[in-house]
Short mmCIF file of C-alpha atoms in Angstrom, two decimals:
data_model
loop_
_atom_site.label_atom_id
_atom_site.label_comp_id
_atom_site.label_asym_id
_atom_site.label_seq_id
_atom_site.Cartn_x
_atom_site.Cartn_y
_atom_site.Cartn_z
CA UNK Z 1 -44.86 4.36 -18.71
CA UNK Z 2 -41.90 4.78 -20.85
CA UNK Z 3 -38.68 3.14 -19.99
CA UNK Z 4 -35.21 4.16 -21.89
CA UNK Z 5 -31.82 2.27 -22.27
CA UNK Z 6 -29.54 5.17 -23.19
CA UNK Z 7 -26.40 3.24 -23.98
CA UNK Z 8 -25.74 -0.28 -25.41
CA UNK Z 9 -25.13 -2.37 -22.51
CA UNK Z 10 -22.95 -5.49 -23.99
CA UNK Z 11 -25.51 -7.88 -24.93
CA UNK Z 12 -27.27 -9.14 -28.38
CA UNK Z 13 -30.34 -7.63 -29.90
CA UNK Z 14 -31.77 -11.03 -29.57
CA UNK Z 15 -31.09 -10.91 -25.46
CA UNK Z 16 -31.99 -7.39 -25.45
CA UNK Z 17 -35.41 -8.27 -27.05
CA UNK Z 18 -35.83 -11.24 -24.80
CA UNK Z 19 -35.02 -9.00 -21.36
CA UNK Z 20 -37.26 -5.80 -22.95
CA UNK Z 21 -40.43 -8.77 -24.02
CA UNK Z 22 -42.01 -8.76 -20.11
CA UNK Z 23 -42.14 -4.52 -19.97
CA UNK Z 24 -43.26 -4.53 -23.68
CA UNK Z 25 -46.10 -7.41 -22.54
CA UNK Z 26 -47.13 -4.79 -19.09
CA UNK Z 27 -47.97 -2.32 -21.87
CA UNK Z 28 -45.17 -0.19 -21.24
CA UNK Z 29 -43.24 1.70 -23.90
CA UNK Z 30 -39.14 0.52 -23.95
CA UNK Z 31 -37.04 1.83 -26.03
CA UNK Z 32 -33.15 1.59 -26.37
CA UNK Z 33 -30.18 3.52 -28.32
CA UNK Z 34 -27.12 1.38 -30.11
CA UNK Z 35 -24.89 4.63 -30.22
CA UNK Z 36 -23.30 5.57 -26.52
CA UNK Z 37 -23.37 9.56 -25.67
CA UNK Z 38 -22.10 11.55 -22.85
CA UNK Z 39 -23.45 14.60 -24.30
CA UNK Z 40 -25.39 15.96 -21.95
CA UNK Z 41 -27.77 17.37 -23.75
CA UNK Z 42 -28.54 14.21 -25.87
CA UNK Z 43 -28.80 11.94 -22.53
CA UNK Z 44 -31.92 14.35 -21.85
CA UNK Z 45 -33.06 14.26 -24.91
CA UNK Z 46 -33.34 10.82 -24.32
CA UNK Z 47 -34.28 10.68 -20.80
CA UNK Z 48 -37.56 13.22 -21.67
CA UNK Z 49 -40.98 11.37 -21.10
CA UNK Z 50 -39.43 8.27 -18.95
CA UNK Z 51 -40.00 7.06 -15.74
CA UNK Z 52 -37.42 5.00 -15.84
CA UNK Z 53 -33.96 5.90 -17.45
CA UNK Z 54 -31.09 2.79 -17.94
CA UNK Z 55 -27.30 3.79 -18.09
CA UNK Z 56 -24.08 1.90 -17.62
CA UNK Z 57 -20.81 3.79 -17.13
CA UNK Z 58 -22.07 6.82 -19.08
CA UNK Z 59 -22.37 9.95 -16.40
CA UNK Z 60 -24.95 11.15 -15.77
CA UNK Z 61 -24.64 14.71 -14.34
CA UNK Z 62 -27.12 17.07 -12.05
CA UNK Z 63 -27.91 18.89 -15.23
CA UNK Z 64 -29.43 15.59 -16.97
CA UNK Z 65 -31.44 14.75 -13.37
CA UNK Z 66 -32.92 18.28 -13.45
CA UNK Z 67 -34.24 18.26 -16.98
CA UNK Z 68 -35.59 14.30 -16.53
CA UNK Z 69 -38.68 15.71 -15.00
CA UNK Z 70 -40.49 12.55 -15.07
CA UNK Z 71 -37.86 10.38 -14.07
CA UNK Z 72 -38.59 8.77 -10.76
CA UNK Z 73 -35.90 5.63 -10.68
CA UNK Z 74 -32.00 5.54 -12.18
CA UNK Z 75 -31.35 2.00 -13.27
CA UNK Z 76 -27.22 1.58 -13.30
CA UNK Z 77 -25.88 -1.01 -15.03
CA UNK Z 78 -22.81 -1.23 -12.82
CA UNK Z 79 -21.52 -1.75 -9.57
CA UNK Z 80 -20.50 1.93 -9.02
CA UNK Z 81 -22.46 4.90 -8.73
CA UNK Z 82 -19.89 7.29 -8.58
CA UNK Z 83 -20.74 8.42 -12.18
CA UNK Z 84 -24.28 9.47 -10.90
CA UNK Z 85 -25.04 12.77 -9.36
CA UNK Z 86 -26.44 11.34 -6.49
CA UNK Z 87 -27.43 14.12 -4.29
CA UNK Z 88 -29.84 15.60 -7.56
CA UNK Z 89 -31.58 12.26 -7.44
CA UNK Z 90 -32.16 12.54 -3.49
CA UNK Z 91 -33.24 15.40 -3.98
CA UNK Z 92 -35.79 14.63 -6.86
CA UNK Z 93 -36.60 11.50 -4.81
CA UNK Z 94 -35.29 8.97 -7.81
CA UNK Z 95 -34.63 6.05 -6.95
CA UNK Z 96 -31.27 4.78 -8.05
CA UNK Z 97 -30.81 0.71 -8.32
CA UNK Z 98 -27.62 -0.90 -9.36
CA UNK Z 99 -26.13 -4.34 -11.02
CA UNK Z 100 -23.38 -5.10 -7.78
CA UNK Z 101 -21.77 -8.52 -8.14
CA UNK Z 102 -22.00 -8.87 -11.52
CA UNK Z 103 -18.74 -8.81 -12.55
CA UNK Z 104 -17.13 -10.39 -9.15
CA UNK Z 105 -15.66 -13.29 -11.46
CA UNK Z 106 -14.53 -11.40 -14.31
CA UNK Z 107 -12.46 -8.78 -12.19
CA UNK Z 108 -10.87 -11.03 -9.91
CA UNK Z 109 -9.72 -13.40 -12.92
CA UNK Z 110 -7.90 -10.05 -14.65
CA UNK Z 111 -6.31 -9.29 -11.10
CA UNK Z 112 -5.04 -13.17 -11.38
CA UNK Z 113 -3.98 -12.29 -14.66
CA UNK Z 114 -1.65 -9.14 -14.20
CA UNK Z 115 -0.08 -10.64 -11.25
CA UNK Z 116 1.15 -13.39 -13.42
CA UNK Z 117 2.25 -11.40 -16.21
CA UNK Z 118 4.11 -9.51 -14.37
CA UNK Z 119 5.83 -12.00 -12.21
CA UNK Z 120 6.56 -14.02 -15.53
CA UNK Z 121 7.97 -11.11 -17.72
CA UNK Z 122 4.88 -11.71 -20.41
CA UNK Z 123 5.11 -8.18 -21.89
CA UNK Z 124 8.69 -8.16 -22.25
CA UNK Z 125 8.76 -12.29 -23.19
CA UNK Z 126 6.56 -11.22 -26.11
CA UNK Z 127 8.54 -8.26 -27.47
CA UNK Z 128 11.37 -10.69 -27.21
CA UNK Z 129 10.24 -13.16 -29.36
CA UNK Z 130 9.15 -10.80 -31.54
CA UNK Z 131 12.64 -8.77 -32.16
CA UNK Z 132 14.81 -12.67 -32.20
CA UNK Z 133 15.60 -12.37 -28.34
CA UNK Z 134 15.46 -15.21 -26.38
CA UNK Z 135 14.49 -15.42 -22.54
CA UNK Z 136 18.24 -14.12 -21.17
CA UNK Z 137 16.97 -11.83 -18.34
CA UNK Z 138 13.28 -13.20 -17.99
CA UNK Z 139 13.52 -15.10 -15.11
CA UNK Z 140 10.05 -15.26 -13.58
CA UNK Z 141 8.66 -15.91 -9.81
CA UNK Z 142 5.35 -17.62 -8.53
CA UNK Z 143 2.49 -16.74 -6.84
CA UNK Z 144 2.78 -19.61 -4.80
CA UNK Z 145 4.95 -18.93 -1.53
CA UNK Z 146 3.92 -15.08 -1.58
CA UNK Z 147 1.95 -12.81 0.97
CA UNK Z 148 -0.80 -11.10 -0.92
CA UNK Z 149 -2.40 -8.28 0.33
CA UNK Z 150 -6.23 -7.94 -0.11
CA UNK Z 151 -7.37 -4.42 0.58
CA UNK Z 152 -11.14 -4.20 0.92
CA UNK Z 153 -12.94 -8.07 1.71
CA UNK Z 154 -16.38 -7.52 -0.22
CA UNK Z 155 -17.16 -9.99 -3.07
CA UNK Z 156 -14.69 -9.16 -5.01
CA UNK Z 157 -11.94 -8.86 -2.37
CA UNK Z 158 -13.03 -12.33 -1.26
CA UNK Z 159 -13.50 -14.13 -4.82
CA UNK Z 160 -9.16 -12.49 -5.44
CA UNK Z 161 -8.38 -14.01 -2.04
CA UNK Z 162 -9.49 -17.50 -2.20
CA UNK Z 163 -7.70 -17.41 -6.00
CA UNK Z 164 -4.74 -16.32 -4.70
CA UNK Z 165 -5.05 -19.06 -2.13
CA UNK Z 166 -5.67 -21.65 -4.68
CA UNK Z 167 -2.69 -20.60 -6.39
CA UNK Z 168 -0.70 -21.24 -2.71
CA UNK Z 169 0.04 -17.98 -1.35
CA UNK Z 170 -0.69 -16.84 1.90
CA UNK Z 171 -3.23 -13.94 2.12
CA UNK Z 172 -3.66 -10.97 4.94
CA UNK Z 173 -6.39 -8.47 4.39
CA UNK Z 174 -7.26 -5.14 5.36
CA UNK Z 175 -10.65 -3.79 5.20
CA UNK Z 176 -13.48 -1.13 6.85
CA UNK Z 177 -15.04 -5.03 8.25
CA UNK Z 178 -14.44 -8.12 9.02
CA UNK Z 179 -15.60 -10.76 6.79
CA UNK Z 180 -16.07 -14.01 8.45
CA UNK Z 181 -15.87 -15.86 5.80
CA UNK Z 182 -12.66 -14.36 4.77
CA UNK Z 183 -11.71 -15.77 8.43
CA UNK Z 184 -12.98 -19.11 8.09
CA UNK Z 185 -10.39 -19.30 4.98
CA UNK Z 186 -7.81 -18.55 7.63
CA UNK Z 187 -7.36 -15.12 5.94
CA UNK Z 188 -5.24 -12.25 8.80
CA UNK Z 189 -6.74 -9.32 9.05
CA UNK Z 190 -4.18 -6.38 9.80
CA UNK Z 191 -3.70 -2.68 9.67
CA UNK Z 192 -3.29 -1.03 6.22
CA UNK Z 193 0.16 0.66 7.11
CA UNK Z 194 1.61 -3.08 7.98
CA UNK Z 195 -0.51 -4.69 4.78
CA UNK Z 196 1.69 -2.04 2.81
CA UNK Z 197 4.97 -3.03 4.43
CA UNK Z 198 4.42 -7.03 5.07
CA UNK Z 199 2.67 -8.14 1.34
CA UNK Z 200 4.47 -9.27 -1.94
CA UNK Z 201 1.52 -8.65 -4.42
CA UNK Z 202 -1.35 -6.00 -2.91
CA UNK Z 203 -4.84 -5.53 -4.81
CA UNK Z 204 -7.08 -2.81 -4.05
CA UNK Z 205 -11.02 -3.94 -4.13
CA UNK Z 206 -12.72 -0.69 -2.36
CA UNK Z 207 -15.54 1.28 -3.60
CA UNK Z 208 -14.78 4.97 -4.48
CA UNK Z 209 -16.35 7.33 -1.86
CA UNK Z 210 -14.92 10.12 0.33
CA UNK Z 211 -13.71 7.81 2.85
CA UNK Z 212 -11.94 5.88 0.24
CA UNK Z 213 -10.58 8.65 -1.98
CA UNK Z 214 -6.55 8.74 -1.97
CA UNK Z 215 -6.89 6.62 0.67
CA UNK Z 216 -3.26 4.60 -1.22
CA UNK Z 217 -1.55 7.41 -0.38
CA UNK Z 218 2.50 8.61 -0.81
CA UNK Z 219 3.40 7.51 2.36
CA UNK Z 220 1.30 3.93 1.93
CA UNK Z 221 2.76 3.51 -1.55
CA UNK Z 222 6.66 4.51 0.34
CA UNK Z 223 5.87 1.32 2.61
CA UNK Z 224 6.00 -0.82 -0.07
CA UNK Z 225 8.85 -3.86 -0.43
CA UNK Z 226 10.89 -3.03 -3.28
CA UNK Z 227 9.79 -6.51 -4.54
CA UNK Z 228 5.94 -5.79 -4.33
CA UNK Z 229 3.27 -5.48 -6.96
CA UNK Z 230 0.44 -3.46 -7.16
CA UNK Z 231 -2.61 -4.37 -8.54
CA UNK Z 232 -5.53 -2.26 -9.16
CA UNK Z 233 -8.76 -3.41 -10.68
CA UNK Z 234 -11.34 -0.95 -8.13
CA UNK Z 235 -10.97 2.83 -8.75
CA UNK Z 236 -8.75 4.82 -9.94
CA UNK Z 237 -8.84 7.90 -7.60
CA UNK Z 238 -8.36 5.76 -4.24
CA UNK Z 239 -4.60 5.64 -5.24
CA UNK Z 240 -2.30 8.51 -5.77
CA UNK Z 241 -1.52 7.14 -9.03
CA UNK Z 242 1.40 10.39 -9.48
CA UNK Z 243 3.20 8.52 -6.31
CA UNK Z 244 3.08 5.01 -7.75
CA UNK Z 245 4.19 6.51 -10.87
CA UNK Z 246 7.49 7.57 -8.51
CA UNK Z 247 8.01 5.08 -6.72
CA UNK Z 248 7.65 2.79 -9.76
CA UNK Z 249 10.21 4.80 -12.55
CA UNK Z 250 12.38 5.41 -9.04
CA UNK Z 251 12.46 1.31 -8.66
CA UNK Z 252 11.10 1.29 -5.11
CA UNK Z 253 8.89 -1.31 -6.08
CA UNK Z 254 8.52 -3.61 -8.89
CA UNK Z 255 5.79 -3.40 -10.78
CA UNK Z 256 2.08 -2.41 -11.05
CA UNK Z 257 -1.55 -4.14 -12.74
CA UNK Z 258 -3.71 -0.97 -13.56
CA UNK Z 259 -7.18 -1.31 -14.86
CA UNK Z 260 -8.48 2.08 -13.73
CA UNK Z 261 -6.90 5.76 -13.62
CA UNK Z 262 -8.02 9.18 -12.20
CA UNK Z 263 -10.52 9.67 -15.61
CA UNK Z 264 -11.96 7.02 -17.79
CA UNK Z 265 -9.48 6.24 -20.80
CA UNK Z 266 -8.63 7.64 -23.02
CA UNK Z 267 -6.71 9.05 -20.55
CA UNK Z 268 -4.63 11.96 -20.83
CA UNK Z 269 -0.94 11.28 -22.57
CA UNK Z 270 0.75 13.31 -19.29
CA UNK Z 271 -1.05 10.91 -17.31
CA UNK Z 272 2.25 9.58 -15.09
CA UNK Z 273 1.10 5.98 -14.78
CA UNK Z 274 1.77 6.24 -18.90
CA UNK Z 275 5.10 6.32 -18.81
CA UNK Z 276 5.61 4.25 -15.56
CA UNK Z 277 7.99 1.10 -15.49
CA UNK Z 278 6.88 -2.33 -14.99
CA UNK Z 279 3.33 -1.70 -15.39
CA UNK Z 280 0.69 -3.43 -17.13
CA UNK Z 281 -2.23 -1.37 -18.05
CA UNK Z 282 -5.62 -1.66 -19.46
CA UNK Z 283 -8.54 0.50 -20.70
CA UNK Z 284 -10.99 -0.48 -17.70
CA UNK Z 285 -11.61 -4.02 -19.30
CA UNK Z 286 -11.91 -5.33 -15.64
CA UNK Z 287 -16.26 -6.28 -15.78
CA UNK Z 288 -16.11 -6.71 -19.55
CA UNK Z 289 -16.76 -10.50 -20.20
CA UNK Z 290 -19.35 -11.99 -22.07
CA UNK Z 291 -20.26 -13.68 -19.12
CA UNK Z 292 -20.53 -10.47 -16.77
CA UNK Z 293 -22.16 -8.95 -19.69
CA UNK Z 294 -25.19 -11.23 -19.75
CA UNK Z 295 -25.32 -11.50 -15.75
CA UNK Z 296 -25.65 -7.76 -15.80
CA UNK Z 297 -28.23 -7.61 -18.62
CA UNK Z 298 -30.87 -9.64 -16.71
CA UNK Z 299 -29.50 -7.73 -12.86
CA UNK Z 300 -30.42 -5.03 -14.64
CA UNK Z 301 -34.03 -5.99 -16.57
CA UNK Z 302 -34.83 -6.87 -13.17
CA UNK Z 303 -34.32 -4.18 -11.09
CA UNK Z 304 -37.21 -2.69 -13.46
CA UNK Z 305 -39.35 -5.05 -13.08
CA UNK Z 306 -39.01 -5.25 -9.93
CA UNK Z 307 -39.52 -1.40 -9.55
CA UNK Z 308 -42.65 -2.09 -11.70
CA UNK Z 309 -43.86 -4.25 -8.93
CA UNK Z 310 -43.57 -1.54 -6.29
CA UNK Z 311 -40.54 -3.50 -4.80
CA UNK Z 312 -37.17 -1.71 -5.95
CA UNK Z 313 -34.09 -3.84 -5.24
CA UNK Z 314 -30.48 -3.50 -5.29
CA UNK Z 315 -31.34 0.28 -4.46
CA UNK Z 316 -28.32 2.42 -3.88
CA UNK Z 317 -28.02 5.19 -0.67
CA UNK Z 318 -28.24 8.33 -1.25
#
């Protein structure tokens, strides 16, 4: 059987060796590429002959499923599968496995982060040092003694909450269920429309799917406190980002943590959130630690062996 990385997945050749030895040692062919494409004719280049085809973030399009004729499971080394066209692999029977919790850590700890930049000044503190200003008009606020909003209580949701409630604040959620252990931490679960009105800091942590999609919407973003943040480290299409944009440049709230836009970056320069006010943005840096990195490597490595075994895990619906 041949098995293909297609994309370099954050991790050492000296891991990647280690992770690829028990295939190798089944007598199965593996074989990986150092140089990321989303060419699609390239990824089935490289996809023709395997049974079992590795990607990351890299999409991977109906037109790559259909010419992967022997391709029979879709190893993701993410948490979201949004990038896969799903509906060929159902329909080629693939199985389609992904790396979920990986990164749980590493994206709460960045939602941590922009909430305190923000509420500290730390992009315009630094400019200010840098140009001979000194902190006149900086004054900052704390996380402690805010309501934080947690929409959507999976891992991720849960791991932001109970940081935000290590940091003092007082957390209400909103989400499609009930997590009892969110409840056991004394978390409130509410409506979305009075999340939106009632929280100082709110940070999205919902999948991407058509009952998601825009679900942030103008009049959700309108019910913000003119004091609020918004933080989003999920997906970029569940908010409409032209909105927040508004509301943001209008000052009807105060600021904004994005990690993730409509498109991957680079995003496009007339993207609004680009030339928004208070925001801090990054280039969808939210699962890339060395840590995550290496839990996803070996989620990943496996998933295939565990498909070798007959017993796929961490297998996505179709």
């Amino acid at each position: 059987m041949k098995i293909a990385l297609l994309e370099p997945i954050g991790i050492t050749d000296e891991l990647l060796n280690e992770l690829a030895q028990p295939i190798r040692a089944l007598g199965h062919e593996f074989v990986s590429y150092s140089q990321k494409t989303i060419d699609p004719a390239e990824l089935a280049a490289r996809s023709q002959g395997c049974e079992v085809v590795m990607i990351a973030n890299t999409p991977y399009p109906a037109q790559v499923v259909q010419a992967a004729t022997e391709l029979k499971m879709l190893d993701v080394a993410f948490t979201g599968i949004d990038h896969v066209a799903m509906e060929a692999c159902k329909e080629k029977g693939i199985v389609v496995c992904n790396a979920a919790n990986y990164s749980n850590q590493t994206v709460a700890e960045l939602v941590i982060v922009m909430t305190i930049s923000l509420l500290r000044n730390m992009t315009a503190g630094n400019e200010c040092v840098r140009s001979g200003g000194t902190s006149a008009g900086l004054m900052g606020s704390e996380i402690c003694g805010k309501t934080v909003g947690i929409i959507g209580t999976g891992h991720i949701g849960l791991i932001t909450a109970k940081l935000f409630l290590a940091f003092g604040a007082q957390v209400v959620a909103y989400s499609r269920r009930v997590n009892p252990e969110a409840e056991a931490l004394g978390i409130e679960y509410t409506t979305l429309p009075e999340l939106m009105e009632r929280c100082d800091v709110i940070s999205l942590h919902t999948p991407n799917n058509a009952a998601t999609r825009g679900m942030i919407s103008r009049e959700m973003v309108n019910r913000m406190k003119k004091t609020a943040l918004f933080i989003n480290c999920a997906r970029g299409p569940i908010v409409d980002n032209a909105a927040l944009a508004e509301a943001l440049n209008e000052e009807r709230i105060a600021g904004a943590g994005i990690d993730v836009f409509d498109s991957e970056p680079p995003i496009s320069p007339n993207d609004p959130l680009l030339h928004a006010k208070n925001t801090v943005l990054m280039p969808h840096v939210g699962f890339l630690s060395q840590e995550a990195m290496i839990r996803r490597a070996h989620i990943v490595f496996d998933n295939v062996m565990a498909y070798l075994r007959g017993e796929p895990q961490n297998v996505c619906k179709n």
